[in-house]
């Protein structure tokens, strides 16, 4: 594996920022040492994780883009138009992201002693790795190394969606609309887990110029000497 920090190509800062967004909540179990437990995130670590996820540049760009689309489609019409309307939509998006990360990275992981990170499989067949990424939406790792139902994902998402009704006055209320929004949010998280699982293959397929990667025509990708250092800082 290589790290996005080792990318040296066009739009280096943009690609690096997106890569860090993926890696921040990824954990890589040491396959060479079966049964080894990864470092547990402390209460302080979980809080910092929620803050960093909320104010990550990629997250803020996504919120800004969604606010623009929302304004163009006149979603939440009570917000109005113009700069003021856009500001309200951006603020609502930021509030939604902050509450979601708080619930899913800090509060519920602390209550249930769960690890909010995605444990990358990193080996095996594509089918097994796909199912592994899909499974994370319902199965989470506990801090003691065991597995349990992913209360963090479902309770955190539901809490954030219900809370969003307080600053989205035009949202449809009721069980049906709420369940739909929860489903979309969980599907988005599954998509990010897929990216976390398969990004090394995506990098090779796109022939992205990473330091430590073999040139086209050579057989394998060498290990990056900075990868373990990067993992130690964040895991």
PDB file of N, CA and C in Angstrom, residues 157 161-162 164-165 170-187:
ATOM      1  N   UNK A 157     -26.910   8.285  12.628  1.00  0.00           N
ATOM      2  CA  UNK A 157     -27.546   8.831  11.432  1.00  0.00           C
ATOM      3  C   UNK A 157     -28.969   9.280  11.731  1.00  0.00           C
ATOM      4  N   UNK A 161     -30.486  13.107  11.465  1.00  0.00           N
ATOM      5  CA  UNK A 161     -31.609  13.410  10.561  1.00  0.00           C
ATOM      6  C   UNK A 161     -32.767  14.041  11.325  1.00  0.00           C
ATOM      7  N   UNK A 162     -33.090  13.491  12.485  1.00  0.00           N
ATOM      8  CA  UNK A 162     -34.180  14.054  13.286  1.00  0.00           C
ATOM      9  C   UNK A 162     -33.837  15.471  13.733  1.00  0.00           C
ATOM     10  N   UNK A 164     -31.978  17.550  12.210  1.00  0.00           N
ATOM     11  CA  UNK A 164     -31.955  18.466  11.055  1.00  0.00           C
ATOM     12  C   UNK A 164     -33.312  19.109  10.808  1.00  0.00           C
ATOM     13  N   UNK A 165     -34.385  18.493  11.296  1.00  0.00           N
ATOM     14  CA  UNK A 165     -35.713  19.085  11.117  1.00  0.00           C
ATOM     15  C   UNK A 165     -35.843  20.423  11.837  1.00  0.00           C
ATOM     16  N   UNK A 170     -38.549  23.394   6.105  1.00  0.00           N
ATOM     17  CA  UNK A 170     -39.373  22.910   4.994  1.00  0.00           C
ATOM     18  C   UNK A 170     -39.249  21.403   4.780  1.00  0.00           C
ATOM     19  N   UNK A 171     -38.497  20.721   5.623  1.00  0.00           N
ATOM     20  CA  UNK A 171     -38.401  19.262   5.511  1.00  0.00           C
ATOM     21  C   UNK A 171     -39.762  18.620   5.727  1.00  0.00           C
ATOM     22  N   UNK A 172     -40.010  17.547   4.976  1.00  0.00           N
ATOM     23  CA  UNK A 172     -41.217  16.773   5.207  1.00  0.00           C
ATOM     24  C   UNK A 172     -41.046  15.972   6.494  1.00  0.00           C
ATOM     25  N   UNK A 173     -42.043  16.027   7.340  1.00  0.00           N
ATOM     26  CA  UNK A 173     -41.998  15.286   8.588  1.00  0.00           C
ATOM     27  C   UNK A 173     -42.628  13.911   8.406  1.00  0.00           C
ATOM     28  N   UNK A 174     -42.489  13.095   9.416  1.00  0.00           N
ATOM     29  CA  UNK A 174     -43.114  11.788   9.380  1.00  0.00           C
ATOM     30  C   UNK A 174     -42.092  10.678   9.250  1.00  0.00           C
ATOM     31  N   UNK A 175     -42.556   9.452   9.498  1.00  0.00           N
ATOM     32  CA  UNK A 175     -41.675   8.293   9.492  1.00  0.00           C
ATOM     33  C   UNK A 175     -41.083   8.028   8.106  1.00  0.00           C
ATOM     34  N   UNK A 176     -41.925   8.112   7.064  1.00  0.00           N
ATOM     35  CA  UNK A 176     -41.469   7.803   5.716  1.00  0.00           C
ATOM     36  C   UNK A 176     -40.340   8.701   5.240  1.00  0.00           C
ATOM     37  N   UNK A 177     -40.539  10.035   5.240  1.00  0.00           N
ATOM     38  CA  UNK A 177     -39.455  10.929   4.805  1.00  0.00           C
ATOM     39  C   UNK A 177     -38.204  10.810   5.651  1.00  0.00           C
ATOM     40  N   UNK A 178     -38.378  10.615   6.965  1.00  0.00           N
ATOM     41  CA  UNK A 178     -37.210  10.477   7.837  1.00  0.00           C
ATOM     42  C   UNK A 178     -36.436   9.209   7.498  1.00  0.00           C
ATOM     43  N   UNK A 179     -37.152   8.103   7.306  1.00  0.00           N
ATOM     44  CA  UNK A 179     -36.493   6.842   6.956  1.00  0.00           C
ATOM     45  C   UNK A 179     -35.762   6.955   5.623  1.00  0.00           C
ATOM     46  N   UNK A 180     -36.335   7.687   4.679  1.00  0.00           N
ATOM     47  CA  UNK A 180     -35.686   7.871   3.380  1.00  0.00           C
ATOM     48  C   UNK A 180     -34.376   8.624   3.522  1.00  0.00           C
ATOM     49  N   UNK A 181     -34.389   9.694   4.325  1.00  0.00           N
ATOM     50  CA  UNK A 181     -33.156  10.467   4.524  1.00  0.00           C
ATOM     51  C   UNK A 181     -32.095   9.645   5.257  1.00  0.00           C
ATOM     52  N   UNK A 182     -32.526   8.836   6.228  1.00  0.00           N
ATOM     53  CA  UNK A 182     -31.584   7.956   6.924  1.00  0.00           C
ATOM     54  C   UNK A 182     -30.975   6.966   5.936  1.00  0.00           C
ATOM     55  N   UNK A 183     -31.803   6.391   5.062  1.00  0.00           N
ATOM     56  CA  UNK A 183     -31.312   5.440   4.080  1.00  0.00           C
ATOM     57  C   UNK A 183     -30.287   6.047   3.142  1.00  0.00           C
ATOM     58  N   UNK A 184     -30.542   7.277   2.670  1.00  0.00           N
ATOM     59  CA  UNK A 184     -29.587   7.959   1.794  1.00  0.00           C
ATOM     60  C   UNK A 184     -28.256   8.199   2.506  1.00  0.00           C
ATOM     61  N   UNK A 185     -28.320   8.595   3.770  1.00  0.00           N
ATOM     62  CA  UNK A 185     -27.107   8.877   4.515  1.00  0.00           C
ATOM     63  C   UNK A 185     -26.289   7.608   4.751  1.00  0.00           C
ATOM     64  N   UNK A 186     -26.953   6.515   5.087  1.00  0.00           N
ATOM     65  CA  UNK A 186     -26.250   5.244   5.286  1.00  0.00           C
ATOM     66  C   UNK A 186     -25.628   4.778   3.971  1.00  0.00           C
ATOM     67  N   UNK A 187     -26.361   4.941   2.868  1.00  0.00           N
ATOM     68  CA  UNK A 187     -25.828   4.561   1.556  1.00  0.00           C
ATOM     69  C   UNK A 187     -24.575   5.376   1.217  1.00  0.00           C
TER      70      UNK A 187
END
